[in-house]
Each structure stands twice: as C-alpha cells, then as structure tokens.
C-alpha cells in the first residue's frame, strides 16, 4: 500500500504509464548496462491532491 507523500492519502496504485511517442513507452534501465531493461514503471495517483508517484513493482533485477 502506498500513501501520498504530500497529504498521506491512500494512493491508487498499479496504473500504467503511457507516453505517446510513436508508441514508445517509458523504460527503466540499469545504469551502465545500456539496453538492459529492468522493468516498466508503474504509477500511483493520489485521488486527493493529484500527486503522481512512479515506482517499480519488481525490484529483483535492480538488486542483483
Ligand atoms: Zn496527496
């Protein structure tokens, strides 16, 4: 469960990121390993103040 950093409201999680750039989405890659996609980020939105929070659901690849 994620709470808003600003107003501490429970956020709506697990939303997809959509960047309309010729169908290309945002991808998070590991530093120094070009092209190694870690995971597509998810977004949580606060219904109270509209704060948006990016996060990655599966952090296993980052830890390795
Ligand atoms: Zn908020």
PDB file of N, CA, C and O and ligand atoms in Angstrom:
ATOM      1  N   UNK A   1       0.836  -1.200   0.000  1.00  0.00           N
ATOM      2  CA  UNK A   1       0.000   0.000   0.000  1.00  0.00           C
ATOM      3  C   UNK A   1       0.874   1.255   0.000  1.00  0.00           C
ATOM      4  O   UNK A   1       1.833   1.358   0.740  1.00  0.00           O
ATOM      5  N   UNK A   2       0.519   2.204  -0.848  1.00  0.00           N
ATOM      6  CA  UNK A   2       1.290   3.443  -0.924  1.00  0.00           C
ATOM      7  C   UNK A   2       0.426   4.596  -0.448  1.00  0.00           C
ATOM      8  O   UNK A   2      -0.747   4.698  -0.771  1.00  0.00           O
ATOM      9  N   UNK A   3       1.036   5.441   0.325  1.00  0.00           N
ATOM     10  CA  UNK A   3       0.333   6.644   0.747  1.00  0.00           C
ATOM     11  C   UNK A   3       1.017   7.859   0.140  1.00  0.00           C
ATOM     12  O   UNK A   3       2.217   7.865  -0.108  1.00  0.00           O
ATOM     13  N   UNK A   4       0.258   8.895  -0.102  1.00  0.00           N
ATOM     14  CA  UNK A   4       0.758  10.105  -0.734  1.00  0.00           C
ATOM     15  C   UNK A   4       1.795  10.798   0.154  1.00  0.00           C
ATOM     16  O   UNK A   4       1.605  10.939   1.353  1.00  0.00           O
ATOM     17  N   UNK A   5       2.879  11.223  -0.478  1.00  0.00           N
ATOM     18  CA  UNK A   5       3.939  11.899   0.264  1.00  0.00           C
ATOM     19  C   UNK A   5       3.479  13.258   0.785  1.00  0.00           C
ATOM     20  O   UNK A   5       4.000  13.766   1.765  1.00  0.00           O
ATOM     21  N   UNK A   6       2.530  13.848   0.103  1.00  0.00           N
ATOM     22  CA  UNK A   6       2.107  15.204   0.448  1.00  0.00           C
ATOM     23  C   UNK A   6       0.979  15.228   1.472  1.00  0.00           C
ATOM     24  O   UNK A   6       1.035  15.941   2.462  1.00  0.00           O
ATOM     25  N   UNK A   7      -0.070  14.444   1.207  1.00  0.00           N
ATOM     26  CA  UNK A   7      -1.238  14.552   2.072  1.00  0.00           C
ATOM     27  C   UNK A   7      -1.568  13.252   2.794  1.00  0.00           C
ATOM     28  O   UNK A   7      -2.568  13.174   3.499  1.00  0.00           O
ATOM     29  N   UNK A   8      -0.732  12.233   2.586  1.00  0.00           N
ATOM     30  CA  UNK A   8      -0.874  10.983   3.320  1.00  0.00           C
ATOM     31  C   UNK A   8      -2.162  10.214   2.998  1.00  0.00           C
ATOM     32  O   UNK A   8      -2.621   9.406   3.792  1.00  0.00           O
ATOM     33  N   UNK A   9      -2.737  10.503   1.859  1.00  0.00           N
ATOM     34  CA  UNK A   9      -3.927   9.774   1.432  1.00  0.00           C
ATOM     35  C   UNK A   9      -3.518   8.469   0.754  1.00  0.00           C
ATOM     36  O   UNK A   9      -2.447   8.390   0.165  1.00  0.00           O
ATOM     37  N   UNK A  10      -4.345   7.467   0.854  1.00  0.00           N
ATOM     38  CA  UNK A  10      -4.059   6.213   0.187  1.00  0.00           C
ATOM     39  C   UNK A  10      -4.126   6.412  -1.324  1.00  0.00           C
ATOM     40  O   UNK A  10      -5.107   6.926  -1.858  1.00  0.00           O
ATOM     41  N   UNK A  11      -3.076   5.987  -2.018  1.00  0.00           N
ATOM     42  CA  UNK A  11      -2.994   6.250  -3.449  1.00  0.00           C
ATOM     43  C   UNK A  11      -3.601   5.119  -4.270  1.00  0.00           C
ATOM     44  O   UNK A  11      -3.690   3.984  -3.822  1.00  0.00           O
ATOM     45  N   UNK A  12      -4.019   5.451  -5.480  1.00  0.00           N
ATOM     46  CA  UNK A  12      -4.498   4.456  -6.435  1.00  0.00           C
ATOM     47  C   UNK A  12      -3.280   3.914  -7.158  1.00  0.00           C
ATOM     48  O   UNK A  12      -2.583   4.641  -7.859  1.00  0.00           O
ATOM     49  N   UNK A  13      -3.020   2.633  -6.994  1.00  0.00           N
ATOM     50  CA  UNK A  13      -1.787   2.057  -7.500  1.00  0.00           C
ATOM     51  C   UNK A  13      -1.979   1.297  -8.803  1.00  0.00           C
ATOM     52  O   UNK A  13      -3.093   1.111  -9.279  1.00  0.00           O
ATOM     53  N   UNK A  14      -0.845   0.844  -9.324  1.00  0.00           N
ATOM     54  CA  UNK A  14      -0.813  -0.108 -10.424  1.00  0.00           C
ATOM     55  C   UNK A  14      -1.381   0.441 -11.735  1.00  0.00           C
ATOM     56  O   UNK A  14      -1.959  -0.290 -12.527  1.00  0.00           O
ATOM     57  N   UNK A  15      -1.220   1.731 -11.936  1.00  0.00           N
ATOM     58  CA  UNK A  15      -1.643   2.310 -13.203  1.00  0.00           C
ATOM     59  C   UNK A  15      -0.487   2.239 -14.191  1.00  0.00           C
ATOM     60  O   UNK A  15       0.676   2.296 -13.801  1.00  0.00           O
ATOM     61  N   UNK A  16      -0.818   2.109 -15.446  1.00  0.00           N
ATOM     62  CA  UNK A  16       0.220   2.030 -16.471  1.00  0.00           C
ATOM     63  C   UNK A  16       0.655   3.415 -16.919  1.00  0.00           C
ATOM     64  O   UNK A  16      -0.130   4.351 -16.946  1.00  0.00           O
ATOM     65  N   UNK A  17       1.928   3.515 -17.272  1.00  0.00           N
ATOM     66  CA  UNK A  17       2.452   4.755 -17.810  1.00  0.00           C
ATOM     67  C   UNK A  17       2.235   4.765 -19.307  1.00  0.00           C
ATOM     68  O   UNK A  17       2.537   3.790 -19.987  1.00  0.00           O
ATOM     69  N   UNK A  18       1.714   5.846 -19.802  1.00  0.00           N
ATOM     70  CA  UNK A  18       1.523   5.924 -21.242  1.00  0.00           C
ATOM     71  C   UNK A  18       2.130   7.218 -21.769  1.00  0.00           C
ATOM     72  O   UNK A  18       1.674   8.312 -21.474  1.00  0.00           O
ATOM     73  N   UNK A  19       3.178   7.062 -22.528  1.00  0.00           N
ATOM     74  CA  UNK A  19       3.795   8.208 -23.163  1.00  0.00           C
ATOM     75  C   UNK A  19       3.621   8.062 -24.661  1.00  0.00           C
ATOM     76  O   UNK A  19       4.115   7.117 -25.266  1.00  0.00           O
ATOM     77  N   UNK A  20       2.890   8.975 -25.243  1.00  0.00           N
ATOM     78  CA  UNK A  20       2.570   8.853 -26.654  1.00  0.00           C
ATOM     79  C   UNK A  20       3.688   9.398 -27.525  1.00  0.00           C
ATOM     80  O   UNK A  20       3.661  10.509 -28.003  1.00  0.00           O
ATOM     81  N   UNK A  21       4.697   8.578 -27.697  1.00  0.00           N
ATOM     82  CA  UNK A  21       5.809   8.974 -28.544  1.00  0.00           C
ATOM     83  C   UNK A  21       6.026   7.856 -29.550  1.00  0.00           C
ATOM     84  O   UNK A  21       6.894   7.021 -29.396  1.00  0.00           O
ATOM     85  N   UNK A  22       5.185   7.820 -30.538  1.00  0.00           N
ATOM     86  CA  UNK A  22       5.209   6.768 -31.556  1.00  0.00           C
ATOM     87  C   UNK A  22       5.110   5.387 -30.914  1.00  0.00           C
ATOM     88  O   UNK A  22       5.800   4.447 -31.300  1.00  0.00           O
ATOM     89  N   UNK A  23       4.266   5.306 -29.933  1.00  0.00           N
ATOM     90  CA  UNK A  23       4.024   4.024 -29.306  1.00  0.00           C
ATOM     91  C   UNK A  23       5.123   3.551 -28.378  1.00  0.00           C
ATOM     92  O   UNK A  23       5.086   2.444 -27.864  1.00  0.00           O
ATOM     93  N   UNK A  24       6.100   4.397 -28.172  1.00  0.00           N
ATOM     94  CA  UNK A  24       7.209   4.006 -27.322  1.00  0.00           C
ATOM     95  C   UNK A  24       6.928   4.366 -25.877  1.00  0.00           C
ATOM     96  O   UNK A  24       6.676   5.515 -25.547  1.00  0.00           O
ATOM     97  N   UNK A  25       7.012   3.418 -24.991  1.00  0.00           N
ATOM     98  CA  UNK A  25       6.755   3.681 -23.582  1.00  0.00           C
ATOM     99  C   UNK A  25       8.016   4.038 -22.828  1.00  0.00           C
ATOM    100  O   UNK A  25       9.117   3.983 -23.362  1.00  0.00           O
ATOM    101  N   UNK A  26       7.841   4.410 -21.595  1.00  0.00           N
ATOM    102  CA  UNK A  26       8.987   4.681 -20.730  1.00  0.00           C
ATOM    103  C   UNK A  26       9.568   3.354 -20.262  1.00  0.00           C
ATOM    104  O   UNK A  26       8.844   2.433 -19.928  1.00  0.00           O
ATOM    105  N   UNK A  27      10.872   3.279 -20.265  1.00  0.00           N
ATOM    106  CA  UNK A  27      11.505   2.081 -19.740  1.00  0.00           C
ATOM    107  C   UNK A  27      12.616   2.476 -18.774  1.00  0.00           C
ATOM    108  O   UNK A  27      13.356   3.417 -19.023  1.00  0.00           O
ATOM    109  N   UNK A  28      12.710   1.751 -17.706  1.00  0.00           N
ATOM    110  CA  UNK A  28      13.787   1.994 -16.748  1.00  0.00           C
ATOM    111  C   UNK A  28      14.915   1.023 -17.042  1.00  0.00           C
ATOM    112  O   UNK A  28      14.706  -0.177 -17.129  1.00  0.00           O
ATOM    113  N   UNK A  29      16.111   1.561 -17.208  1.00  0.00           N
ATOM    114  CA  UNK A  29      17.240   0.680 -17.479  1.00  0.00           C
ATOM    115  C   UNK A  29      18.297   0.822 -16.400  1.00  0.00           C
ATOM    116  O   UNK A  29      18.417   1.858 -15.751  1.00  0.00           O
ATOM    117  N   UNK A  30      19.054  -0.220 -16.239  1.00  0.00           N
ATOM    118  CA  UNK A  30      20.104  -0.233 -15.239  1.00  0.00           C
ATOM    119  C   UNK A  30      21.255   0.656 -15.693  1.00  0.00           C
ATOM    120  O   UNK A  30      21.653   0.643 -16.849  1.00  0.00           O
ATOM    121  N   UNK A  31      21.810   1.388 -14.774  1.00  0.00           N
ATOM    122  CA  UNK A  31      22.901   2.291 -15.075  1.00  0.00           C
ATOM    123  C   UNK A  31      24.122   1.517 -15.566  1.00  0.00           C
ATOM    124  O   UNK A  31      24.541   0.545 -14.952  1.00  0.00           O
ATOM    125  N   UNK A  32      24.671   1.976 -16.651  1.00  0.00           N
ATOM    126  CA  UNK A  32      25.903   1.369 -17.127  1.00  0.00           C
ATOM    127  C   UNK A  32      25.688   0.141 -17.985  1.00  0.00           C
ATOM    128  O   UNK A  32      26.592  -0.317 -18.643  1.00  0.00           O
ATOM    129  N   UNK A  33      24.494  -0.391 -17.965  1.00  0.00           N
ATOM    130  CA  UNK A  33      24.206  -1.546 -18.800  1.00  0.00           C
ATOM    131  C   UNK A  33      23.191  -1.118 -19.831  1.00  0.00           C
ATOM    132  O   UNK A  33      22.002  -1.292 -19.683  1.00  0.00           O
ATOM    133  N   UNK A  34      23.678  -0.541 -20.883  1.00  0.00           N
ATOM    134  CA  UNK A  34      22.790   0.046 -21.878  1.00  0.00           C
ATOM    135  C   UNK A  34      21.901  -1.012 -22.531  1.00  0.00           C
ATOM    136  O   UNK A  34      22.355  -2.051 -22.953  1.00  0.00           O
ATOM    137  N   UNK A  35      20.620  -0.708 -22.547  1.00  0.00           N
ATOM    138  CA  UNK A  35      19.700  -1.600 -23.222  1.00  0.00           C
ATOM    139  C   UNK A  35      19.161  -2.702 -22.335  1.00  0.00           C
ATOM    140  O   UNK A  35      18.288  -3.441 -22.735  1.00  0.00           O
ATOM    141  N   UNK A  36      19.672  -2.823 -21.141  1.00  0.00           N
ATOM    142  CA  UNK A  36      19.177  -3.839 -20.229  1.00  0.00           C
ATOM    143  C   UNK A  36      17.955  -3.305 -19.496  1.00  0.00           C
ATOM    144  O   UNK A  36      18.058  -2.610 -18.503  1.00  0.00           O
ATOM    145  N   UNK A  37      16.816  -3.656 -20.008  1.00  0.00           N
ATOM    146  CA  UNK A  37      15.596  -3.151 -19.417  1.00  0.00           C
ATOM    147  C   UNK A  37      15.301  -3.843 -18.094  1.00  0.00           C
ATOM    148  O   UNK A  37      15.290  -5.065 -18.016  1.00  0.00           O
ATOM    149  N   UNK A  38      15.086  -3.064 -17.097  1.00  0.00           N
ATOM    150  CA  UNK A  38      14.785  -3.623 -15.792  1.00  0.00           C
ATOM    151  C   UNK A  38      13.304  -3.940 -15.691  1.00  0.00           C
ATOM    152  O   UNK A  38      12.896  -5.067 -15.531  1.00  0.00           O
ATOM    153  N   UNK A  39      12.515  -2.921 -15.814  1.00  0.00           N
ATOM    154  CA  UNK A  39      11.079  -3.110 -15.656  1.00  0.00           C
ATOM    155  C   UNK A  39      10.370  -1.824 -16.038  1.00  0.00           C
ATOM    156  O   UNK A  39      10.870  -0.740 -15.803  1.00  0.00           O
ATOM    157  N   UNK A  40       9.223  -1.978 -16.634  1.00  0.00           N
ATOM    158  CA  UNK A  40       8.449  -0.782 -16.918  1.00  0.00           C
ATOM    159  C   UNK A  40       7.863  -0.240 -15.617  1.00  0.00           C
ATOM    160  O   UNK A  40       7.356  -1.004 -14.797  1.00  0.00           O
ATOM    161  N   UNK A  41       7.945   1.060 -15.429  1.00  0.00           N
ATOM    162  CA  UNK A  41       7.451   1.639 -14.183  1.00  0.00           C
ATOM    163  C   UNK A  41       5.928   1.651 -14.133  1.00  0.00           C
ATOM    164  O   UNK A  41       5.253   1.689 -15.150  1.00  0.00           O
ATOM    165  N   UNK A  42       5.444   1.611 -12.924  1.00  0.00           N
ATOM    166  CA  UNK A  42       4.024   1.771 -12.681  1.00  0.00           C
ATOM    167  C   UNK A  42       3.796   3.148 -12.062  1.00  0.00           C
ATOM    168  O   UNK A  42       4.730   3.798 -11.603  1.00  0.00           O
ATOM    169  N   UNK A  43       2.564   3.561 -12.053  1.00  0.00           N
ATOM    170  CA  UNK A  43       2.244   4.860 -11.486  1.00  0.00           C
ATOM    171  C   UNK A  43       1.160   4.723 -10.427  1.00  0.00           C
ATOM    172  O   UNK A  43       0.230   3.943 -10.579  1.00  0.00           O
ATOM    173  N   UNK A  44       1.327   5.476  -9.354  1.00  0.00           N
ATOM    174  CA  UNK A  44       0.274   5.596  -8.357  1.00  0.00           C
ATOM    175  C   UNK A  44      -0.175   7.056  -8.336  1.00  0.00           C
ATOM    176  O   UNK A  44       0.644   7.966  -8.434  1.00  0.00           O
ATOM    177  N   UNK A  45      -1.472   7.264  -8.232  1.00  0.00           N
ATOM    178  CA  UNK A  45      -2.006   8.616  -8.231  1.00  0.00           C
ATOM    179  C   UNK A  45      -2.779   8.860  -6.944  1.00  0.00           C
ATOM    180  O   UNK A  45      -3.559   8.019  -6.498  1.00  0.00           O
ATOM    181  N   UNK A  46      -2.570  10.020  -6.372  1.00  0.00           N
ATOM    182  CA  UNK A  46      -3.318  10.397  -5.182  1.00  0.00           C
ATOM    183  C   UNK A  46      -4.648  11.032  -5.600  1.00  0.00           C
ATOM    184  O   UNK A  46      -4.657  12.016  -6.330  1.00  0.00           O
ATOM    185  N   UNK A  47      -5.756  10.459  -5.149  1.00  0.00           N
ATOM    186  CA  UNK A  47      -7.065  10.989  -5.530  1.00  0.00           C
ATOM    187  C   UNK A  47      -7.391  12.297  -4.803  1.00  0.00           C
ATOM    188  O   UNK A  47      -8.347  12.989  -5.156  1.00  0.00           O
ATOM    189  N   UNK A  48      -6.589  12.619  -3.825  1.00  0.00           N
ATOM    190  CA  UNK A  48      -6.857  13.805  -3.028  1.00  0.00           C
ATOM    191  C   UNK A  48      -6.207  15.057  -3.623  1.00  0.00           C
ATOM    192  O   UNK A  48      -6.859  16.074  -3.820  1.00  0.00           O
ATOM    193  N   UNK A  49      -4.909  14.966  -3.925  1.00  0.00           N
ATOM    194  CA  UNK A  49      -4.191  16.158  -4.380  1.00  0.00           C
ATOM    195  C   UNK A  49      -3.604  15.996  -5.782  1.00  0.00           C
ATOM    196  O   UNK A  49      -3.066  16.939  -6.334  1.00  0.00           O
ATOM    197  N   UNK A  50      -3.689  14.800  -6.334  1.00  0.00           N
ATOM    198  CA  UNK A  50      -3.202  14.607  -7.690  1.00  0.00           C
ATOM    199  C   UNK A  50      -1.730  14.299  -7.792  1.00  0.00           C
ATOM    200  O   UNK A  50      -1.181  14.223  -8.894  1.00  0.00           O
ATOM    201  N   UNK A  51      -1.081  14.085  -6.684  1.00  0.00           N
ATOM    202  CA  UNK A  51       0.336  13.718  -6.691  1.00  0.00           C
ATOM    203  C   UNK A  51       0.528  12.409  -7.443  1.00  0.00           C
ATOM    204  O   UNK A  51      -0.229  11.452  -7.267  1.00  0.00           O
ATOM    205  N   UNK A  52       1.539  12.378  -8.292  1.00  0.00           N
ATOM    206  CA  UNK A  52       1.841  11.159  -9.035  1.00  0.00           C
ATOM    207  C   UNK A  52       3.146  10.568  -8.536  1.00  0.00           C
ATOM    208  O   UNK A  52       4.121  11.274  -8.312  1.00  0.00           O
ATOM    209  N   UNK A  53       3.151   9.278  -8.351  1.00  0.00           N
ATOM    210  CA  UNK A  53       4.339   8.605  -7.861  1.00  0.00           C
ATOM    211  C   UNK A  53       4.713   7.461  -8.796  1.00  0.00           C
ATOM    212  O   UNK A  53       3.917   6.587  -9.080  1.00  0.00           O
ATOM    213  N   UNK A  54       5.944   7.502  -9.298  1.00  0.00           N
ATOM    214  CA  UNK A  54       6.443   6.407 -10.117  1.00  0.00           C
ATOM    215  C   UNK A  54       7.063   5.349  -9.215  1.00  0.00           C
ATOM    216  O   UNK A  54       7.729   5.672  -8.243  1.00  0.00           O
ATOM    217  N   UNK A  55       6.846   4.102  -9.568  1.00  0.00           N
ATOM    218  CA  UNK A  55       7.509   3.050  -8.816  1.00  0.00           C
ATOM    219  C   UNK A  55       7.651   1.815  -9.697  1.00  0.00           C
ATOM    220  O   UNK A  55       7.001   1.692 -10.728  1.00  0.00           O
ATOM    221  N   UNK A  56       8.518   0.935  -9.262  1.00  0.00           N
ATOM    222  CA  UNK A  56       8.726  -0.323  -9.979  1.00  0.00           C
ATOM    223  C   UNK A  56       8.287  -1.465  -9.081  1.00  0.00           C
ATOM    224  O   UNK A  56       8.683  -1.538  -7.923  1.00  0.00           O
ATOM    225  N   UNK A  57       7.434  -2.309  -9.625  1.00  0.00           N
ATOM    226  CA  UNK A  57       6.863  -3.377  -8.804  1.00  0.00           C
ATOM    227  C   UNK A  57       7.865  -4.446  -8.430  1.00  0.00           C
ATOM    228  O   UNK A  57       7.936  -4.878  -7.302  1.00  0.00           O
ATOM    229  N   UNK A  58       8.679  -4.857  -9.387  1.00  0.00           N
ATOM    230  CA  UNK A  58       9.597  -5.957  -9.150  1.00  0.00           C
ATOM    231  C   UNK A  58      11.021  -5.430  -9.108  1.00  0.00           C
ATOM    232  O   UNK A  58      11.600  -5.051 -10.110  1.00  0.00           O
ATOM    233  N   UNK A  59      11.601  -5.415  -7.923  1.00  0.00           N
ATOM    234  CA  UNK A  59      12.928  -4.815  -7.761  1.00  0.00           C
ATOM    235  C   UNK A  59      14.061  -5.845  -7.797  1.00  0.00           C
ATOM    236  O   UNK A  59      15.213  -5.508  -7.602  1.00  0.00           O
ATOM    237  N   UNK A  60      13.725  -7.068  -8.053  1.00  0.00           N
ATOM    238  CA  UNK A  60      14.746  -8.126  -8.010  1.00  0.00           C
ATOM    239  C   UNK A  60      15.890  -7.866  -8.982  1.00  0.00           C
ATOM    240  O   UNK A  60      17.043  -8.093  -8.672  1.00  0.00           O
ATOM    241  N   UNK A  61      15.552  -7.385 -10.175  1.00  0.00           N
ATOM    242  CA  UNK A  61      16.596  -7.161 -11.179  1.00  0.00           C
ATOM    243  C   UNK A  61      17.523  -6.016 -10.798  1.00  0.00           C
ATOM    244  O   UNK A  61      18.676  -5.979 -11.203  1.00  0.00           O
ATOM    245  N   UNK A  62      17.016  -5.081 -10.018  1.00  0.00           N
ATOM    246  CA  UNK A  62      17.855  -3.959  -9.609  1.00  0.00           C
ATOM    247  C   UNK A  62      18.844  -4.370  -8.531  1.00  0.00           C
ATOM    248  O   UNK A  62      19.965  -3.890  -8.476  1.00  0.00           O
ATOM    249  N   UNK A  63      18.415  -5.252  -7.685  1.00  0.00           N
ATOM    250  CA  UNK A  63      19.252  -5.652  -6.556  1.00  0.00           C
ATOM    251  C   UNK A  63      20.446  -6.486  -6.994  1.00  0.00           C
ATOM    252  O   UNK A  63      21.515  -6.407  -6.447  1.00  0.00           O
ATOM    253  N   UNK A  64      20.196  -7.317  -8.024  1.00  0.00           N
ATOM    254  CA  UNK A  64      21.245  -8.212  -8.489  1.00  0.00           C
ATOM    255  C   UNK A  64      22.456  -7.412  -8.912  1.00  0.00           C
ATOM    256  O   UNK A  64      23.560  -7.811  -8.827  1.00  0.00           O
TER     257      UNK A  64
HETATM  258 ZN1  LIG B   1      -1.990  13.599  -1.980  1.00  0.00          ZN
END
